[in-house]
Amino acid sequence: MNSEVERISDLAEAGERMIERLRRQAFLPESRKGLNLRFGIAEAAALMGCSTNRIRMAEEDGRLPSPPATDNGRRPGYTIEDLLKMREVLGASPARAPLDRPAIIAVQNFKGGVGKSTVTTHLAHYFGVQGYRVLVVDCDSQATTTTLFGFNPHFNIAREQTLYPYLSIDPTQTDLLYAVQKTPWPNVDLIPSNLELFDVEYELAASGADGNSVLASRFRKLKQGLFDLARNYDVVILDPPPALGTISLAVMQAANALIVPLAATTPDFCSTVQFLSMMNQVSEQLLSAGIAVDYDFVRLLCSKFDSNDPSHAMVVQIMEQTFGPALLPVPILESAEISHAALRMMTVYELEKPVGTPRTHKRCRANLDAAMAQVEALVRRGWGVTAPASAHEIFNAA
């Protein structure tokens, strides 16, 4: 009688085994993926906001090591570690000032399928390329973000490595430092997740008559734990569950900025309107309970836009008329390159070379840079600074 129910278990186990096979195929010979990105001197100079000559001069006078030449005499390019050292030597670090508070950004929408985890990981890697110190916190028990960082939530992550020991009814950890994992990115860390994190929801739901006080304490506890950790970072990015639950509410209260991704379809637009209405109601309820919700910025980001689909263009126009300047002007274009990278459990920023055509890759990367830079500008505005003008902009202004 339970054969079909039992089949669910078989399907889940088969799926986990396949994920592990895909991970091993993508990341052999290492059990976790490495980062083999290289940046040419022109790209490095653009990231530093300086000339290539300034980099060469720093290499010639010994302030920077020269990249070793390959067998054909060509320079192999700079690693992320090299770029971080270069920023330090050339005074090109974008890090916040000590008195500026870290940006704690929740990427949140209660509708699934809007690219929430894809936005989270691409945003983290974009900030990593730009030289920021980044912490990503996967608060979703589905653990898509954890997977995109090269971890298998089923095989590689134990419950004790997630938020669970900190948020559970009977916590065994008093701070979040235990959960921070290094990633292949030297300046991007991760607090991973797995399915067992959902036990927090069960425990708090079953907490009895004092449930409200327990919930309130968990909201404050997550905010304090993240605030303590954030002192070592410039940007903290939170990926909450796509549903209204205890963890989602705690994330909503812990963040000081909100990015709402949505696809360019009518159902996504309608669902997001409902999400915003629910957020408003929940914020008022939290405030009445003495739990403040305060954001430096709230922006909507169209995360899946097909420029060749007239219906997408029409929905984006509706978004613009509805949300005005709260909708970020540059959407994320749907691209095969994003899908190809995801198949390899990567982001576009991690690809050593194009998976599709060079033209497709270049267009996708340029679009992602422009879309992510909108969020960077909001973060820097909160610190009272703006991105430095490029030489091209200075020349045209003159």
mmCIF file with all atom_site columns, N, CA, C and O in Angstrom, residues 30-73:
data_model
loop_
_atom_site.group_PDB
_atom_site.id
_atom_site.type_symbol
_atom_site.label_atom_id
_atom_site.label_alt_id
_atom_site.label_comp_id
_atom_site.label_asym_id
_atom_site.label_entity_id
_atom_site.label_seq_id
_atom_site.pdbx_PDB_ins_code
_atom_site.Cartn_x
_atom_site.Cartn_y
_atom_site.Cartn_z
_atom_site.occupancy
_atom_site.B_iso_or_equiv
_atom_site.pdbx_formal_charge
_atom_site.auth_seq_id
_atom_site.auth_comp_id
_atom_site.auth_asym_id
_atom_site.auth_atom_id
_atom_site.pdbx_PDB_model_num
ATOM 1   N N  . GLU A 1 30 ? 39.863 16.991 -7.429  1.00 0.00 ? 30 GLU A N  1
ATOM 2   C CA . GLU A 1 30 ? 39.609 17.434 -6.069  1.00 0.00 ? 30 GLU A CA 1
ATOM 3   C C  . GLU A 1 30 ? 38.171 17.111 -5.683  1.00 0.00 ? 30 GLU A C  1
ATOM 4   O O  . GLU A 1 30 ? 37.280 17.081 -6.528  1.00 0.00 ? 30 GLU A O  1
ATOM 5   N N  . SER A 1 31 ? 37.936 16.890 -4.404  1.00 0.00 ? 31 SER A N  1
ATOM 6   C CA . SER A 1 31 ? 36.577 16.635 -3.942  1.00 0.00 ? 31 SER A CA 1
ATOM 7   C C  . SER A 1 31 ? 35.765 17.925 -3.914  1.00 0.00 ? 31 SER A C  1
ATOM 8   O O  . SER A 1 31 ? 34.552 17.895 -3.950  1.00 0.00 ? 31 SER A O  1
ATOM 9   N N  . ARG A 1 32 ? 36.442 19.069 -3.817  1.00 0.00 ? 32 ARG A N  1
ATOM 10  C CA . ARG A 1 32 ? 35.790 20.359 -3.927  1.00 0.00 ? 32 ARG A CA 1
ATOM 11  C C  . ARG A 1 32 ? 36.470 21.153 -5.028  1.00 0.00 ? 32 ARG A C  1
ATOM 12  O O  . ARG A 1 32 ? 37.665 21.054 -5.238  1.00 0.00 ? 32 ARG A O  1
ATOM 13  N N  . LYS A 1 33 ? 35.694 21.956 -5.726  1.00 0.00 ? 33 LYS A N  1
ATOM 14  C CA . LYS A 1 33 ? 36.218 22.635 -6.896  1.00 0.00 ? 33 LYS A CA 1
ATOM 15  C C  . LYS A 1 33 ? 37.256 23.688 -6.531  1.00 0.00 ? 33 LYS A C  1
ATOM 16  O O  . LYS A 1 33 ? 37.269 24.228 -5.439  1.00 0.00 ? 33 LYS A O  1
ATOM 17  N N  . GLY A 1 34 ? 38.137 23.953 -7.474  1.00 0.00 ? 34 GLY A N  1
ATOM 18  C CA . GLY A 1 34 ? 39.116 25.010 -7.320  1.00 0.00 ? 34 GLY A CA 1
ATOM 19  C C  . GLY A 1 34 ? 38.709 26.211 -8.145  1.00 0.00 ? 34 GLY A C  1
ATOM 20  O O  . GLY A 1 34 ? 37.680 26.218 -8.811  1.00 0.00 ? 34 GLY A O  1
ATOM 21  N N  . LEU A 1 35 ? 39.534 27.228 -8.109  1.00 0.00 ? 35 LEU A N  1
ATOM 22  C CA . LEU A 1 35 ? 39.254 28.446 -8.864  1.00 0.00 ? 35 LEU A CA 1
ATOM 23  C C  . LEU A 1 35 ? 40.463 28.725 -9.735  1.00 0.00 ? 35 LEU A C  1
ATOM 24  O O  . LEU A 1 35 ? 41.541 29.021 -9.229  1.00 0.00 ? 35 LEU A O  1
ATOM 25  N N  . ASN A 1 36 ? 40.284 28.619 -11.036 1.00 0.00 ? 36 ASN A N  1
ATOM 26  C CA . ASN A 1 36 ? 41.403 28.751 -11.959 1.00 0.00 ? 36 ASN A CA 1
ATOM 27  C C  . ASN A 1 36 ? 41.288 29.992 -12.841 1.00 0.00 ? 36 ASN A C  1
ATOM 28  O O  . ASN A 1 36 ? 41.810 30.020 -13.954 1.00 0.00 ? 36 ASN A O  1
ATOM 29  N N  . LEU A 1 37 ? 40.598 30.999 -12.345 1.00 0.00 ? 37 LEU A N  1
ATOM 30  C CA . LEU A 1 37 ? 40.420 32.225 -13.118 1.00 0.00 ? 37 LEU A CA 1
ATOM 31  C C  . LEU A 1 37 ? 41.741 32.961 -13.312 1.00 0.00 ? 37 LEU A C  1
ATOM 32  O O  . LEU A 1 37 ? 42.571 33.008 -12.407 1.00 0.00 ? 37 LEU A O  1
ATOM 33  N N  . ARG A 1 38 ? 41.913 33.549 -14.466 1.00 0.00 ? 38 ARG A N  1
ATOM 34  C CA . ARG A 1 38 ? 43.059 34.414 -14.752 1.00 0.00 ? 38 ARG A CA 1
ATOM 35  C C  . ARG A 1 38 ? 42.557 35.678 -15.429 1.00 0.00 ? 38 ARG A C  1
ATOM 36  O O  . ARG A 1 38 ? 41.645 35.641 -16.257 1.00 0.00 ? 38 ARG A O  1
ATOM 37  N N  . PHE A 1 39 ? 43.165 36.789 -15.060 1.00 0.00 ? 39 PHE A N  1
ATOM 38  C CA . PHE A 1 39 ? 42.778 38.081 -15.618 1.00 0.00 ? 39 PHE A CA 1
ATOM 39  C C  . PHE A 1 39 ? 43.974 38.686 -16.330 1.00 0.00 ? 39 PHE A C  1
ATOM 40  O O  . PHE A 1 39 ? 45.076 38.759 -15.762 1.00 0.00 ? 39 PHE A O  1
ATOM 41  N N  . GLY A 1 40 ? 43.780 39.130 -17.568 1.00 0.00 ? 40 GLY A N  1
ATOM 42  C CA . GLY A 1 40 ? 44.834 39.804 -18.297 1.00 0.00 ? 40 GLY A CA 1
ATOM 43  C C  . GLY A 1 40 ? 45.136 41.159 -17.685 1.00 0.00 ? 40 GLY A C  1
ATOM 44  O O  . GLY A 1 40 ? 44.354 41.694 -16.877 1.00 0.00 ? 40 GLY A O  1
ATOM 45  N N  . ILE A 1 41 ? 46.255 41.746 -18.091 1.00 0.00 ? 41 ILE A N  1
ATOM 46  C CA . ILE A 1 41 ? 46.675 43.000 -17.471 1.00 0.00 ? 41 ILE A CA 1
ATOM 47  C C  . ILE A 1 41 ? 45.698 44.142 -17.775 1.00 0.00 ? 41 ILE A C  1
ATOM 48  O O  . ILE A 1 41 ? 45.462 45.008 -16.929 1.00 0.00 ? 41 ILE A O  1
ATOM 49  N N  . ALA A 1 42 ? 45.071 44.119 -18.947 1.00 0.00 ? 42 ALA A N  1
ATOM 50  C CA . ALA A 1 42 ? 44.102 45.169 -19.275 1.00 0.00 ? 42 ALA A CA 1
ATOM 51  C C  . ALA A 1 42 ? 42.863 45.050 -18.383 1.00 0.00 ? 42 ALA A C  1
ATOM 52  O O  . ALA A 1 42 ? 42.348 46.063 -17.887 1.00 0.00 ? 42 ALA A O  1
ATOM 53  N N  . GLU A 1 43 ? 42.405 43.808 -18.167 1.00 0.00 ? 43 GLU A N  1
ATOM 54  C CA . GLU A 1 43 ? 41.242 43.608 -17.302 1.00 0.00 ? 43 GLU A CA 1
ATOM 55  C C  . GLU A 1 43 ? 41.590 43.938 -15.850 1.00 0.00 ? 43 GLU A C  1
ATOM 56  O O  . GLU A 1 43 ? 40.788 44.535 -15.130 1.00 0.00 ? 43 GLU A O  1
ATOM 57  N N  . ALA A 1 44 ? 42.800 43.563 -15.431 1.00 0.00 ? 44 ALA A N  1
ATOM 58  C CA . ALA A 1 44 ? 43.239 43.896 -14.068 1.00 0.00 ? 44 ALA A CA 1
ATOM 59  C C  . ALA A 1 44 ? 43.279 45.409 -13.875 1.00 0.00 ? 44 ALA A C  1
ATOM 60  O O  . ALA A 1 44 ? 42.842 45.929 -12.845 1.00 0.00 ? 44 ALA A O  1
ATOM 61  N N  . ALA A 1 45 ? 43.800 46.125 -14.858 1.00 0.00 ? 45 ALA A N  1
ATOM 62  C CA . ALA A 1 45 ? 43.881 47.584 -14.758 1.00 0.00 ? 45 ALA A CA 1
ATOM 63  C C  . ALA A 1 45 ? 42.488 48.202 -14.671 1.00 0.00 ? 45 ALA A C  1
ATOM 64  O O  . ALA A 1 45 ? 42.258 49.147 -13.910 1.00 0.00 ? 45 ALA A O  1
ATOM 65  N N  . ALA A 1 46 ? 41.543 47.662 -15.447 1.00 0.00 ? 46 ALA A N  1
ATOM 66  C CA . ALA A 1 46 ? 40.174 48.175 -15.398 1.00 0.00 ? 46 ALA A CA 1
ATOM 67  C C  . ALA A 1 46 ? 39.566 47.958 -14.012 1.00 0.00 ? 46 ALA A C  1
ATOM 68  O O  . ALA A 1 46 ? 38.869 48.828 -13.476 1.00 0.00 ? 46 ALA A O  1
ATOM 69  N N  . LEU A 1 47 ? 39.838 46.801 -13.417 1.00 0.00 ? 47 LEU A N  1
ATOM 70  C CA . LEU A 1 47 ? 39.324 46.515 -12.083 1.00 0.00 ? 47 LEU A CA 1
ATOM 71  C C  . LEU A 1 47 ? 39.968 47.415 -11.023 1.00 0.00 ? 47 LEU A C  1
ATOM 72  O O  . LEU A 1 47 ? 39.330 47.792 -10.037 1.00 0.00 ? 47 LEU A O  1
ATOM 73  N N  . MET A 1 48 ? 41.238 47.747 -11.231 1.00 0.00 ? 48 MET A N  1
ATOM 74  C CA . MET A 1 48 ? 41.937 48.618 -10.281 1.00 0.00 ? 48 MET A CA 1
ATOM 75  C C  . MET A 1 48 ? 41.594 50.090 -10.484 1.00 0.00 ? 48 MET A C  1
ATOM 76  O O  . MET A 1 48 ? 41.864 50.926 -9.619  1.00 0.00 ? 48 MET A O  1
ATOM 77  N N  . GLY A 1 49 ? 41.038 50.412 -11.663 1.00 0.00 ? 49 GLY A N  1
ATOM 78  C CA . GLY A 1 49 ? 40.785 51.807 -11.985 1.00 0.00 ? 49 GLY A CA 1
ATOM 79  C C  . GLY A 1 49 ? 42.063 52.563 -12.289 1.00 0.00 ? 49 GLY A C  1
ATOM 80  O O  . GLY A 1 49 ? 42.186 53.753 -11.966 1.00 0.00 ? 49 GLY A O  1
ATOM 81  N N  . CYS A 1 50 ? 43.053 51.878 -12.892 1.00 0.00 ? 50 CYS A N  1
ATOM 82  C CA . CYS A 1 50 ? 44.330 52.525 -13.199 1.00 0.00 ? 50 CYS A CA 1
ATOM 83  C C  . CYS A 1 50 ? 44.783 52.096 -14.584 1.00 0.00 ? 50 CYS A C  1
ATOM 84  O O  . CYS A 1 50 ? 44.093 51.351 -15.275 1.00 0.00 ? 50 CYS A O  1
ATOM 85  N N  . SER A 1 51 ? 45.955 52.556 -14.995 1.00 0.00 ? 51 SER A N  1
ATOM 86  C CA . SER A 1 51 ? 46.507 52.200 -16.288 1.00 0.00 ? 51 SER A CA 1
ATOM 87  C C  . SER A 1 51 ? 47.321 50.909 -16.180 1.00 0.00 ? 51 SER A C  1
ATOM 88  O O  . SER A 1 51 ? 47.795 50.550 -15.100 1.00 0.00 ? 51 SER A O  1
ATOM 89  N N  . THR A 1 52 ? 47.501 50.245 -17.309 1.00 0.00 ? 52 THR A N  1
ATOM 90  C CA . THR A 1 52 ? 48.357 49.054 -17.321 1.00 0.00 ? 52 THR A CA 1
ATOM 91  C C  . THR A 1 52 ? 49.798 49.433 -17.002 1.00 0.00 ? 52 THR A C  1
ATOM 92  O O  . THR A 1 52 ? 50.536 48.640 -16.409 1.00 0.00 ? 52 THR A O  1
ATOM 93  N N  . ASN A 1 53 ? 50.172 50.644 -17.373 1.00 0.00 ? 53 ASN A N  1
ATOM 94  C CA . ASN A 1 53 ? 51.541 51.094 -17.111 1.00 0.00 ? 53 ASN A CA 1
ATOM 95  C C  . ASN A 1 53 ? 51.829 51.172 -15.616 1.00 0.00 ? 53 ASN A C  1
ATOM 96  O O  . ASN A 1 53 ? 52.943 50.867 -15.162 1.00 0.00 ? 53 ASN A O  1
ATOM 97  N N  . ARG A 1 54 ? 50.819 51.562 -14.843 1.00 0.00 ? 54 ARG A N  1
ATOM 98  C CA . ARG A 1 54 ? 51.030 51.646 -13.397 1.00 0.00 ? 54 ARG A CA 1
ATOM 99  C C  . ARG A 1 54 ? 51.288 50.258 -12.810 1.00 0.00 ? 54 ARG A C  1
ATOM 100 O O  . ARG A 1 54 ? 52.098 50.104 -11.895 1.00 0.00 ? 54 ARG A O  1
ATOM 101 N N  . ILE A 1 55 ? 50.608 49.257 -13.309 1.00 0.00 ? 55 ILE A N  1
ATOM 102 C CA . ILE A 1 55 ? 50.832 47.883 -12.835 1.00 0.00 ? 55 ILE A CA 1
ATOM 103 C C  . ILE A 1 55 ? 52.231 47.424 -13.217 1.00 0.00 ? 55 ILE A C  1
ATOM 104 O O  . ILE A 1 55 ? 52.965 46.847 -12.399 1.00 0.00 ? 55 ILE A O  1
ATOM 105 N N  . ARG A 1 56 ? 52.618 47.697 -14.463 1.00 0.00 ? 56 ARG A N  1
ATOM 106 C CA . ARG A 1 56 ? 53.962 47.278 -14.908 1.00 0.00 ? 56 ARG A CA 1
ATOM 107 C C  . ARG A 1 56 ? 55.060 47.962 -14.097 1.00 0.00 ? 56 ARG A C  1
ATOM 108 O O  . ARG A 1 56 ? 56.081 47.345 -13.765 1.00 0.00 ? 56 ARG A O  1
ATOM 109 N N  . MET A 1 57 ? 54.852 49.233 -13.773 1.00 0.00 ? 57 MET A N  1
ATOM 110 C CA . MET A 1 57 ? 55.847 49.956 -12.978 1.00 0.00 ? 57 MET A CA 1
ATOM 111 C C  . MET A 1 57 ? 55.979 49.341 -11.585 1.00 0.00 ? 57 MET A C  1
ATOM 112 O O  . MET A 1 57 ? 57.085 49.207 -11.047 1.00 0.00 ? 57 MET A O  1
ATOM 113 N N  . ALA A 1 58 ? 54.834 48.938 -10.999 1.00 0.00 ? 58 ALA A N  1
ATOM 114 C CA . ALA A 1 58 ? 54.871 48.316 -9.677  1.00 0.00 ? 58 ALA A CA 1
ATOM 115 C C  . ALA A 1 58 ? 55.575 46.965 -9.733  1.00 0.00 ? 58 ALA A C  1
ATOM 116 O O  . ALA A 1 58 ? 56.239 46.557 -8.770  1.00 0.00 ? 58 ALA A O  1
ATOM 117 N N  . GLU A 1 59 ? 55.473 46.285 -10.868 1.00 0.00 ? 59 GLU A N  1
ATOM 118 C CA . GLU A 1 59 ? 56.180 45.008 -11.025 1.00 0.00 ? 59 GLU A CA 1
ATOM 119 C C  . GLU A 1 59 ? 57.679 45.243 -11.238 1.00 0.00 ? 59 GLU A C  1
ATOM 120 O O  . GLU A 1 59 ? 58.511 44.502 -10.702 1.00 0.00 ? 59 GLU A O  1
ATOM 121 N N  . GLU A 1 60 ? 57.996 46.278 -11.979 1.00 0.00 ? 60 GLU A N  1
ATOM 122 C CA . GLU A 1 60 ? 59.411 46.560 -12.258 1.00 0.00 ? 60 GLU A CA 1
ATOM 123 C C  . GLU A 1 60 ? 60.160 47.013 -11.013 1.00 0.00 ? 60 GLU A C  1
ATOM 124 O O  . GLU A 1 60 ? 61.334 46.666 -10.828 1.00 0.00 ? 60 GLU A O  1
ATOM 125 N N  . ASP A 1 61 ? 59.488 47.771 -10.117 1.00 0.00 ? 61 ASP A N  1
ATOM 126 C CA . ASP A 1 61 ? 60.200 48.242 -8.926  1.00 0.00 ? 61 ASP A CA 1
ATOM 127 C C  . ASP A 1 61 ? 60.064 47.288 -7.737  1.00 0.00 ? 61 ASP A C  1
ATOM 128 O O  . ASP A 1 61 ? 60.506 47.593 -6.632  1.00 0.00 ? 61 ASP A O  1
ATOM 129 N N  . GLY A 1 62 ? 59.436 46.127 -7.975  1.00 0.00 ? 62 GLY A N  1
ATOM 130 C CA . GLY A 1 62 ? 59.412 45.086 -6.947  1.00 0.00 ? 62 GLY A CA 1
ATOM 131 C C  . GLY A 1 62 ? 58.246 45.145 -5.983  1.00 0.00 ? 62 GLY A C  1
ATOM 132 O O  . GLY A 1 62 ? 58.127 44.292 -5.101  1.00 0.00 ? 62 GLY A O  1
ATOM 133 N N  . ARG A 1 63 ? 57.377 46.131 -6.118  1.00 0.00 ? 63 ARG A N  1
ATOM 134 C CA . ARG A 1 63 ? 56.228 46.182 -5.211  1.00 0.00 ? 63 ARG A CA 1
ATOM 135 C C  . ARG A 1 63 ? 55.233 45.066 -5.508  1.00 0.00 ? 63 ARG A C  1
ATOM 136 O O  . ARG A 1 63 ? 54.516 44.598 -4.628  1.00 0.00 ? 63 ARG A O  1
ATOM 137 N N  . LEU A 1 64 ? 55.194 44.650 -6.764  1.00 0.00 ? 64 LEU A N  1
ATOM 138 C CA . LEU A 1 64 ? 54.356 43.528 -7.174  1.00 0.00 ? 64 LEU A CA 1
ATOM 139 C C  . LEU A 1 64 ? 55.219 42.488 -7.877  1.00 0.00 ? 64 LEU A C  1
ATOM 140 O O  . LEU A 1 64 ? 56.117 42.853 -8.644  1.00 0.00 ? 64 LEU A O  1
ATOM 141 N N  . PRO A 1 65 ? 54.964 41.199 -7.634  1.00 0.00 ? 65 PRO A N  1
ATOM 142 C CA . PRO A 1 65 ? 55.704 40.168 -8.374  1.00 0.00 ? 65 PRO A CA 1
ATOM 143 C C  . PRO A 1 65 ? 55.195 40.087 -9.807  1.00 0.00 ? 65 PRO A C  1
ATOM 144 O O  . PRO A 1 65 ? 54.009 40.299 -10.071 1.00 0.00 ? 65 PRO A O  1
ATOM 145 N N  . SER A 1 66 ? 56.067 39.798 -10.731 1.00 0.00 ? 66 SER A N  1
ATOM 146 C CA . SER A 1 66 ? 55.653 39.624 -12.120 1.00 0.00 ? 66 SER A CA 1
ATOM 147 C C  . SER A 1 66 ? 55.084 38.222 -12.302 1.00 0.00 ? 66 SER A C  1
ATOM 148 O O  . SER A 1 66 ? 55.658 37.255 -11.798 1.00 0.00 ? 66 SER A O  1
ATOM 149 N N  . PRO A 1 67 ? 53.957 38.090 -12.973 1.00 0.00 ? 67 PRO A N  1
ATOM 150 C CA . PRO A 1 67 ? 53.431 36.752 -13.234 1.00 0.00 ? 67 PRO A CA 1
ATOM 151 C C  . PRO A 1 67 ? 54.442 35.948 -14.036 1.00 0.00 ? 67 PRO A C  1
ATOM 152 O O  . PRO A 1 67 ? 55.052 36.471 -14.981 1.00 0.00 ? 67 PRO A O  1
ATOM 153 N N  . PRO A 1 68 ? 54.697 34.696 -13.695 1.00 0.00 ? 68 PRO A N  1
ATOM 154 C CA . PRO A 1 68 ? 55.668 33.890 -14.446 1.00 0.00 ? 68 PRO A CA 1
ATOM 155 C C  . PRO A 1 68 ? 55.206 33.678 -15.875 1.00 0.00 ? 68 PRO A C  1
ATOM 156 O O  . PRO A 1 68 ? 54.008 33.530 -16.136 1.00 0.00 ? 68 PRO A O  1
ATOM 157 N N  . ALA A 1 69 ? 56.134 33.696 -16.780 1.00 0.00 ? 69 ALA A N  1
ATOM 158 C CA . ALA A 1 69 ? 55.811 33.482 -18.192 1.00 0.00 ? 69 ALA A CA 1
ATOM 159 C C  . ALA A 1 69 ? 55.565 31.999 -18.446 1.00 0.00 ? 69 ALA A C  1
ATOM 160 O O  . ALA A 1 69 ? 56.147 31.138 -17.798 1.00 0.00 ? 69 ALA A O  1
ATOM 161 N N  . THR A 1 70 ? 54.698 31.715 -19.384 1.00 0.00 ? 70 THR A N  1
ATOM 162 C CA . THR A 1 70 ? 54.452 30.330 -19.780 1.00 0.00 ? 70 THR A CA 1
ATOM 163 C C  . THR A 1 70 ? 55.513 29.893 -20.781 1.00 0.00 ? 70 THR A C  1
ATOM 164 O O  . THR A 1 70 ? 56.411 30.665 -21.156 1.00 0.00 ? 70 THR A O  1
ATOM 165 N N  . ASP A 1 71 ? 55.411 28.651 -21.256 1.00 0.00 ? 71 ASP A N  1
ATOM 166 C CA . ASP A 1 71 ? 56.409 28.115 -22.177 1.00 0.00 ? 71 ASP A CA 1
ATOM 167 C C  . ASP A 1 71 ? 56.488 28.910 -23.476 1.00 0.00 ? 71 ASP A C  1
ATOM 168 O O  . ASP A 1 71 ? 57.541 29.009 -24.094 1.00 0.00 ? 71 ASP A O  1
ATOM 169 N N  . ASN A 1 72 ? 55.352 29.475 -23.897 1.00 0.00 ? 72 ASN A N  1
ATOM 170 C CA . ASN A 1 72 ? 55.361 30.240 -25.141 1.00 0.00 ? 72 ASN A CA 1
ATOM 171 C C  . ASN A 1 72 ? 55.723 31.714 -24.925 1.00 0.00 ? 72 ASN A C  1
ATOM 172 O O  . ASN A 1 72 ? 55.633 32.527 -25.841 1.00 0.00 ? 72 ASN A O  1
ATOM 173 N N  . GLY A 1 73 ? 56.105 32.056 -23.671 1.00 0.00 ? 73 GLY A N  1
ATOM 174 C CA . GLY A 1 73 ? 56.545 33.416 -23.385 1.00 0.00 ? 73 GLY A CA 1
ATOM 175 C C  . GLY A 1 73 ? 55.436 34.387 -23.058 1.00 0.00 ? 73 GLY A C  1
ATOM 176 O O  . GLY A 1 73 ? 55.697 35.556 -22.785 1.00 0.00 ? 73 GLY A O  1
#
